[in-house]
mmCIF file of C-alpha atoms (C1' of nucleotides) in Angstrom:
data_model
loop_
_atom_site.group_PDB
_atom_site.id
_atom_site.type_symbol
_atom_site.label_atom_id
_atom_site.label_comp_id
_atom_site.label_asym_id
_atom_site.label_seq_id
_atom_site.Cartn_x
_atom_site.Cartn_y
_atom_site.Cartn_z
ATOM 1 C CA UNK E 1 0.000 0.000 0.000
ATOM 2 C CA UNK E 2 1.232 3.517 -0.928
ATOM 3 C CA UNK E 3 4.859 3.746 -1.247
ATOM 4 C CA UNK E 4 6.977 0.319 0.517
ATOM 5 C CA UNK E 5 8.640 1.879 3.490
ATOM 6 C CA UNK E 6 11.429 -0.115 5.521
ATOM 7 C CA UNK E 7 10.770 -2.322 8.651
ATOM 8 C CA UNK E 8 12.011 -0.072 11.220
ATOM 9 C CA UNK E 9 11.222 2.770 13.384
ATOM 10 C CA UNK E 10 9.933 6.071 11.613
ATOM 11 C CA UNK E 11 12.033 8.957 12.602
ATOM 12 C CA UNK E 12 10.230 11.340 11.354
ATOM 13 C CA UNK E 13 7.590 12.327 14.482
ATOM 14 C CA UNK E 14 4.810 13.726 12.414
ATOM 15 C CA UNK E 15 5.663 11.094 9.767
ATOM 16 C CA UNK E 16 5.614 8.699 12.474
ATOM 17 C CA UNK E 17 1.712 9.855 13.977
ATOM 18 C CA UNK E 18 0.260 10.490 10.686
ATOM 19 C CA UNK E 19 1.256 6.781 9.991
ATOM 20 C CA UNK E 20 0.821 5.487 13.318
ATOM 21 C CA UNK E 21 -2.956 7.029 13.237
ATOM 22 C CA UNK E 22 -4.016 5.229 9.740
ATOM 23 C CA UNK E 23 -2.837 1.929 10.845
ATOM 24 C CA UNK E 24 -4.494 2.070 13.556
ATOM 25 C CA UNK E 25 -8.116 2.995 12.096
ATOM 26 C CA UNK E 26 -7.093 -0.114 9.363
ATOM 27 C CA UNK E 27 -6.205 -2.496 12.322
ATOM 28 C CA UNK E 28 -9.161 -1.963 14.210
ATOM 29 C CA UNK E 29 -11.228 -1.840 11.555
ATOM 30 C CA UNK E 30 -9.913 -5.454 10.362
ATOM 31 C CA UNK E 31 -9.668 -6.836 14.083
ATOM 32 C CA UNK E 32 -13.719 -5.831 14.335
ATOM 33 C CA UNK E 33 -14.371 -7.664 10.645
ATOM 34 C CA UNK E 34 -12.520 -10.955 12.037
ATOM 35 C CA UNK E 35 -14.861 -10.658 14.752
ATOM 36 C CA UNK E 36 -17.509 -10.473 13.033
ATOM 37 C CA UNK E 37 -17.083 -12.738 10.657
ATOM 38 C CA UNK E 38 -15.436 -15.538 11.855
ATOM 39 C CA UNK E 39 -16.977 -15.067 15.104
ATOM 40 C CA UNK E 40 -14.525 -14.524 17.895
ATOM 41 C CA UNK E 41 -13.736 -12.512 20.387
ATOM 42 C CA UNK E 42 -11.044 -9.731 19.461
ATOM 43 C CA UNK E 43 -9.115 -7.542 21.759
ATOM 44 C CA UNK E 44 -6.162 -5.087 20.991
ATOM 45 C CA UNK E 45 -4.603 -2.746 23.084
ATOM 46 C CA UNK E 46 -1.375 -0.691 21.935
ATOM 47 C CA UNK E 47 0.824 2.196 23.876
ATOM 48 C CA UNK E 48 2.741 4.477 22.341
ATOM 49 C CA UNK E 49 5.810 6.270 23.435
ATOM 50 C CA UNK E 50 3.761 9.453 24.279
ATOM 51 C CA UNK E 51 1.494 7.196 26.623
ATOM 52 C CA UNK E 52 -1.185 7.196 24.698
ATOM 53 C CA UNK E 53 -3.192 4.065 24.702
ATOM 54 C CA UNK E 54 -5.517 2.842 21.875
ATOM 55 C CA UNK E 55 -7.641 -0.089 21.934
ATOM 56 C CA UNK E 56 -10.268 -2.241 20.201
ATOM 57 C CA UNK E 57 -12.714 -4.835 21.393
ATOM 58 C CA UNK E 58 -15.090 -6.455 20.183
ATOM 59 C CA UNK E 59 -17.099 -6.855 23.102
ATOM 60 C CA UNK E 60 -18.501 -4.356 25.659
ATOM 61 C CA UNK E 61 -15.548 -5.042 28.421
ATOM 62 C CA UNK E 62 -12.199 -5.304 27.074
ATOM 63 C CA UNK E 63 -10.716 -6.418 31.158
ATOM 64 C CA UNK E 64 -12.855 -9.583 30.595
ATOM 65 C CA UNK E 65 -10.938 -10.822 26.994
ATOM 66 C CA UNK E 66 -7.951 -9.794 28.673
ATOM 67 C CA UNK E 67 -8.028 -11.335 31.555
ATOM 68 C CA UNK E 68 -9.522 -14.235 30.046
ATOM 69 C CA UNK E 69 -6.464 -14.634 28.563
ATOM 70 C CA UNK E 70 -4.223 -13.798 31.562
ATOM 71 C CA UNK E 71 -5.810 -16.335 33.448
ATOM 72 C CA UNK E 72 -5.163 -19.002 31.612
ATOM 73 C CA UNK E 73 -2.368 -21.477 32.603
ATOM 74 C CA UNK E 74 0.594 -20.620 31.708
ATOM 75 C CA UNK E 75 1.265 -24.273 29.892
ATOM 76 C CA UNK E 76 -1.895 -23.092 27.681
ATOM 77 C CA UNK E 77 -0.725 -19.916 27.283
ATOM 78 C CA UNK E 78 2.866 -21.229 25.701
ATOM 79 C CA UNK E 79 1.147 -23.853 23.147
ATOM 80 C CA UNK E 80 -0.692 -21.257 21.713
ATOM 81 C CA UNK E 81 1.673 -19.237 20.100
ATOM 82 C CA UNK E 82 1.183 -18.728 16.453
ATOM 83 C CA UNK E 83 3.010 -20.344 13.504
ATOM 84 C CA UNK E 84 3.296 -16.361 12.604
ATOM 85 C CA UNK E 85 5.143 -15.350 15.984
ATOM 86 C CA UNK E 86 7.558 -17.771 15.456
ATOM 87 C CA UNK E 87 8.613 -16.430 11.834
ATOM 88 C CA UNK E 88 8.940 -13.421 13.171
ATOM 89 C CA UNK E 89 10.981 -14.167 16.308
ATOM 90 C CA UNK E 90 13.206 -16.309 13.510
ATOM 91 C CA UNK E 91 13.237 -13.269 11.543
ATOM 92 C CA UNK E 92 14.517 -10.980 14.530
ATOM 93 C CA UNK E 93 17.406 -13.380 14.807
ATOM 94 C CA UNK E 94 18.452 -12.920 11.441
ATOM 95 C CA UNK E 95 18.075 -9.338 11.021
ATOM 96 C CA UNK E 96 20.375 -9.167 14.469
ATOM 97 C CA UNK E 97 22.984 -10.786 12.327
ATOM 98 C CA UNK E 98 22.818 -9.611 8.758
ATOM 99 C CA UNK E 99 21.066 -6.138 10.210
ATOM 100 C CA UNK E 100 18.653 -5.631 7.238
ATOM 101 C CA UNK E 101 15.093 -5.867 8.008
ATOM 102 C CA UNK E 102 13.635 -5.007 4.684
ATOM 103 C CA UNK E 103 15.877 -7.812 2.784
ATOM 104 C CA UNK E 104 15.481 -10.402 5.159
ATOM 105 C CA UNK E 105 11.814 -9.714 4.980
ATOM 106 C CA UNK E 106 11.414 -10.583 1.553
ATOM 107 C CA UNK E 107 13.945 -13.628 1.582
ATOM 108 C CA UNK E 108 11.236 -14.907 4.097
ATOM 109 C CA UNK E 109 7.970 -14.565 2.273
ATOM 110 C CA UNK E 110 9.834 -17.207 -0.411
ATOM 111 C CA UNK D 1 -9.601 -7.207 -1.268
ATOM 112 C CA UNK D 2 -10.871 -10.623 -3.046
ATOM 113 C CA UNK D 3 -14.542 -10.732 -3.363
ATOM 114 C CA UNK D 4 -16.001 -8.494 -1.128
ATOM 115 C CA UNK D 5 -17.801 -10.110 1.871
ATOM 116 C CA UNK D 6 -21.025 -9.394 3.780
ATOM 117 C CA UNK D 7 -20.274 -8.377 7.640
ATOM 118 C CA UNK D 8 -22.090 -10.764 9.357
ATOM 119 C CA UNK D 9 -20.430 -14.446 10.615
ATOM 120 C CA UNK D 10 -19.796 -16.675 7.924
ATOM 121 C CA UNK D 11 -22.307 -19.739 8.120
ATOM 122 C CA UNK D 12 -20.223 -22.135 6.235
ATOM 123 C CA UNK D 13 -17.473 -23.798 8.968
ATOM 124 C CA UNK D 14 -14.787 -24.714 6.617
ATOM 125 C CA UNK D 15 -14.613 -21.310 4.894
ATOM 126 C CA UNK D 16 -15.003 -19.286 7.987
ATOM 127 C CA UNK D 17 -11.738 -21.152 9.674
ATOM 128 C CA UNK D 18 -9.667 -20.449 6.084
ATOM 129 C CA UNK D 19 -10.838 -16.913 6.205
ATOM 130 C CA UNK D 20 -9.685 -16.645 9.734
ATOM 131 C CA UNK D 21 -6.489 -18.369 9.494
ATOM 132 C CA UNK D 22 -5.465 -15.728 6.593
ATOM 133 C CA UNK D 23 -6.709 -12.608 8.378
ATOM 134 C CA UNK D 24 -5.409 -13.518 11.420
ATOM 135 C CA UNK D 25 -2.087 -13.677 9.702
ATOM 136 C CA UNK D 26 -2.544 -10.306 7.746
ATOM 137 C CA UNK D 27 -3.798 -8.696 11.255
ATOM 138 C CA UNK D 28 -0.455 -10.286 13.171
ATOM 139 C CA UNK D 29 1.303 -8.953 10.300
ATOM 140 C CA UNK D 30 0.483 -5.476 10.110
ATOM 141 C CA UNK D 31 0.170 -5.171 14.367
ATOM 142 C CA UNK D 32 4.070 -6.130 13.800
ATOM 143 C CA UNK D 33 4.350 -3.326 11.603
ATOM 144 C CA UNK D 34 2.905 -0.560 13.554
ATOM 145 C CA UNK D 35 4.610 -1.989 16.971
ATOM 146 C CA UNK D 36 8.345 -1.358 14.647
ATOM 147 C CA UNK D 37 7.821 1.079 12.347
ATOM 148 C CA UNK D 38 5.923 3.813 15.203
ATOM 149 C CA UNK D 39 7.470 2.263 18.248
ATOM 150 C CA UNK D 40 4.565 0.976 20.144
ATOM 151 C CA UNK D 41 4.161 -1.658 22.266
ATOM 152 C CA UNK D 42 0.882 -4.048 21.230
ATOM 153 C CA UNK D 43 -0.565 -6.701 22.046
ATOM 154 C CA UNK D 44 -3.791 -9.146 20.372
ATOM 155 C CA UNK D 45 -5.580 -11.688 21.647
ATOM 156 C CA UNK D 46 -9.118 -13.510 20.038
ATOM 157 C CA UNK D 47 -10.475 -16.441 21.052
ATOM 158 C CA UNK D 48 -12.756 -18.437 18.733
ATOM 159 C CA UNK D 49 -15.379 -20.415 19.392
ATOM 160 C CA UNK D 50 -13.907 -23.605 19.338
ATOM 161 C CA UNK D 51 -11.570 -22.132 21.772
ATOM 162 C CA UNK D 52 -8.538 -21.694 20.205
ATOM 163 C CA UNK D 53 -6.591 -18.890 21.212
ATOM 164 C CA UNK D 54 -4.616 -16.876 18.695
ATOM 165 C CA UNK D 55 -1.866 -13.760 19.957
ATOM 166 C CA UNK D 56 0.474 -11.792 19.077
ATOM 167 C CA UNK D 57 3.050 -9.062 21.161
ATOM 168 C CA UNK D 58 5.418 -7.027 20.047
ATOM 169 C CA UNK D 59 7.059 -7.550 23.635
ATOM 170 C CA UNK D 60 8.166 -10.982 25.153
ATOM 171 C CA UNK D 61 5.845 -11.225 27.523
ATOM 172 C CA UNK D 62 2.194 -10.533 26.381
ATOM 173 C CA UNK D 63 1.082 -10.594 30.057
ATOM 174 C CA UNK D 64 3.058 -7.392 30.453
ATOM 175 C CA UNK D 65 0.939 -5.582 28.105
ATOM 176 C CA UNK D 66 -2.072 -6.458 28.727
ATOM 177 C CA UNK D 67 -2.033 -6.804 32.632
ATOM 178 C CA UNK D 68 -0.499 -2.939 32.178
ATOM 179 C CA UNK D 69 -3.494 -1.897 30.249
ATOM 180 C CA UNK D 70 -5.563 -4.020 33.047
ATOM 181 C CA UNK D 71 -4.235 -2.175 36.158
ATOM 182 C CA UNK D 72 -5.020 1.028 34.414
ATOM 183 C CA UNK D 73 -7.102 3.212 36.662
ATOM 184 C CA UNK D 74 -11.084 2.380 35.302
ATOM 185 C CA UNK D 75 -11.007 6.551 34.401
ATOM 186 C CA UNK D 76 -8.256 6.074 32.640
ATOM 187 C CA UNK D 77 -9.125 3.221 30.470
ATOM 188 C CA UNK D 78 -12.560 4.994 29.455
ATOM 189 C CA UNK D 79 -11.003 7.848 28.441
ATOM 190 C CA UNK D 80 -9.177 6.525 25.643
ATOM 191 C CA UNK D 81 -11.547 4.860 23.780
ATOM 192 C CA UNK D 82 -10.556 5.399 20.334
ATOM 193 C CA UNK D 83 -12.460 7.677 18.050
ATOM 194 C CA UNK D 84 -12.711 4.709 15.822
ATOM 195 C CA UNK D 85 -14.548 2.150 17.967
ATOM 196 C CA UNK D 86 -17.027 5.180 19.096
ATOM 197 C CA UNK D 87 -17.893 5.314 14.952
ATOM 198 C CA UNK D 88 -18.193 1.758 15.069
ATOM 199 C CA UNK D 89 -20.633 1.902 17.849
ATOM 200 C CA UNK D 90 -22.823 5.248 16.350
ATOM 201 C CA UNK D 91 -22.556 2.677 12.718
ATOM 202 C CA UNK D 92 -24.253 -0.128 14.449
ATOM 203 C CA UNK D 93 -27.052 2.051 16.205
ATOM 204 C CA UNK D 94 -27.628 3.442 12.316
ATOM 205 C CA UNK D 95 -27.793 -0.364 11.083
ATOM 206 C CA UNK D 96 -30.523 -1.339 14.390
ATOM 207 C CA UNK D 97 -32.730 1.808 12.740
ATOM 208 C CA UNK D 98 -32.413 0.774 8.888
ATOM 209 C CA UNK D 99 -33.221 -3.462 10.259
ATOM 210 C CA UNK D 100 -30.419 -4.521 8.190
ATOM 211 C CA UNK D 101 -30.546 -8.580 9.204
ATOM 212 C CA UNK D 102 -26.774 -9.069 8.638
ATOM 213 C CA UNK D 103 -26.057 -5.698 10.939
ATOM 214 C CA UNK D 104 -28.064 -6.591 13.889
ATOM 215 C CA UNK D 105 -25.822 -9.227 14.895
ATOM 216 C CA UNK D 106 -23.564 -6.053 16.211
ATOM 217 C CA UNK D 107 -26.443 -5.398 18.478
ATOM 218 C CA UNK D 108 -26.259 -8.332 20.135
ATOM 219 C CA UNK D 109 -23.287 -8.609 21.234
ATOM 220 C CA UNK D 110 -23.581 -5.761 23.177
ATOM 221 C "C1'" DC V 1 -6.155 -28.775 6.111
ATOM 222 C "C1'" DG V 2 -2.110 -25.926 3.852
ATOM 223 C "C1'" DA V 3 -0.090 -23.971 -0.344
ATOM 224 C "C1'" DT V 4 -0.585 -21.417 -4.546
ATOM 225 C "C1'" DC V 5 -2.814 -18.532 -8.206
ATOM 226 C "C1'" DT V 6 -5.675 -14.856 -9.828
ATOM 227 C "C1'" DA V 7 -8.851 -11.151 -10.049
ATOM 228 C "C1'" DT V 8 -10.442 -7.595 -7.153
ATOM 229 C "C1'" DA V 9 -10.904 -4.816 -3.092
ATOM 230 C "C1'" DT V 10 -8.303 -2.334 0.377
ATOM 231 C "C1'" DA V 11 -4.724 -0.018 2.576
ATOM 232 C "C1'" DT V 12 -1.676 3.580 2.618
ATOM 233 C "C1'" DA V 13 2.834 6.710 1.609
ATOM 234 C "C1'" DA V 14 3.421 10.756 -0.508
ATOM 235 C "C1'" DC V 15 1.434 14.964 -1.702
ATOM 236 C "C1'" DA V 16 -1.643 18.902 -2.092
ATOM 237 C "C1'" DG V 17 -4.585 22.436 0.050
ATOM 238 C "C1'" DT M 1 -2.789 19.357 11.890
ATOM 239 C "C1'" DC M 2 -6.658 17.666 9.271
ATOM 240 C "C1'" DT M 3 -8.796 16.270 4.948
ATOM 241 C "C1'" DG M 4 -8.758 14.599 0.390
ATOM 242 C "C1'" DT M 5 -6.437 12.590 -3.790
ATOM 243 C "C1'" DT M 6 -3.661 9.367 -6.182
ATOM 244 C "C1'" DA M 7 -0.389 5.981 -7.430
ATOM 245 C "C1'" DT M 8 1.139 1.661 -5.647
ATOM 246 C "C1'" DA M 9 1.535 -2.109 -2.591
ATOM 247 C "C1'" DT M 10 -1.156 -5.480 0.028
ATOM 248 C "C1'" DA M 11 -4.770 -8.286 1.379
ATOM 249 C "C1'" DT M 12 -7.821 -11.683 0.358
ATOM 250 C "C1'" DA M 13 -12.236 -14.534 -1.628
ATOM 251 C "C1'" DG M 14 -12.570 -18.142 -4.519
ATOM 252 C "C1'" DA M 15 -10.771 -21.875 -6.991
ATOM 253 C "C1'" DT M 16 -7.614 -25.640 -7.618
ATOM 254 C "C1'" DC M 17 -4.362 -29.097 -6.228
#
DNA sequence: CGATCTATATATAACAG
DNA sequence: TCTGTTATATATAGATC
């Protein structure tokens, strides 16, 4: 979308909200049309630098999908990490090495 | 994106669980984008109704995140409701008016 | 199920006002 | 900053294997 801009932090500050503010509208509009659609319950909570905190959910009291989740075991907790997290976690190791996010990125999707 | 799709949950099993599985991965995906590229620290969580649990952090320890959004002060936490999820909830009173079937599902789930 | 392909629908970076 | 436009880059529904 738009022009490709690299995996890393935006150092630009008004660059950086002007971005940071259309993601967010796009995430929580997509985390609400999973919800919807496939039927789950959704909830999203991000803070930036500044402090400020955004959040979605996709029912009336975020605490409760939170802490749902919180209070979980921790055994079930661990098993449920997602194939994605891992190829990303393998993808912070290898940027750490060869220190370029944007190539590594693409050498991944193959 | 693809053929465009009604909001309302998808009635057929199999295609609802593909269409999750790939917008879960695009929503994981671009959460690890904003977390990098505008330096914020997010966290995801949905649980579907088979009970599989899907998340993703942009810290180690998801717990951190959302137990820090949890311990909030209740004031605090209402407060920052984003703007977004307040035009989600004015677009679902609209749909309860107009009777829209596939819309009212919003309604009750609140 | 999971991977891949293709035609569309969206998302969005850069810009303009 | 906020809104709108536009050119591109992504996301993804559906189909097929």
């Amino acid at each position: 979308m738009g022009r490709k801009i690299d995996m890393k932090k935006i150092q630009d500050v008004t660059k950086c909200q002007v971005t940071f503010s259309k993601r967010r509208s796009s995430l929580i509009k997509k985390a609400n049309e999973i919800a919807v659609c496939c039927d789950v319950d959704v909830a999203f909570v991000a803070f930036s630098p500044s402090g400020r905190i955004s959040k979605f959910c996709s029912q009336r009291r975020i605490e409760d999908v939170l802490r749902r989740y919180i209070d979980l075991p921790t055994e079930r907790r661990l098993t449920h990490v997602t194939n994605v997290q891992k190829k990303l976690e393998k993808l912070r190791q290898l940027d750490h090495i060869k220190g370029d996010a944007s190539k590594l990125q693409y050498l991944e999707k193959q």
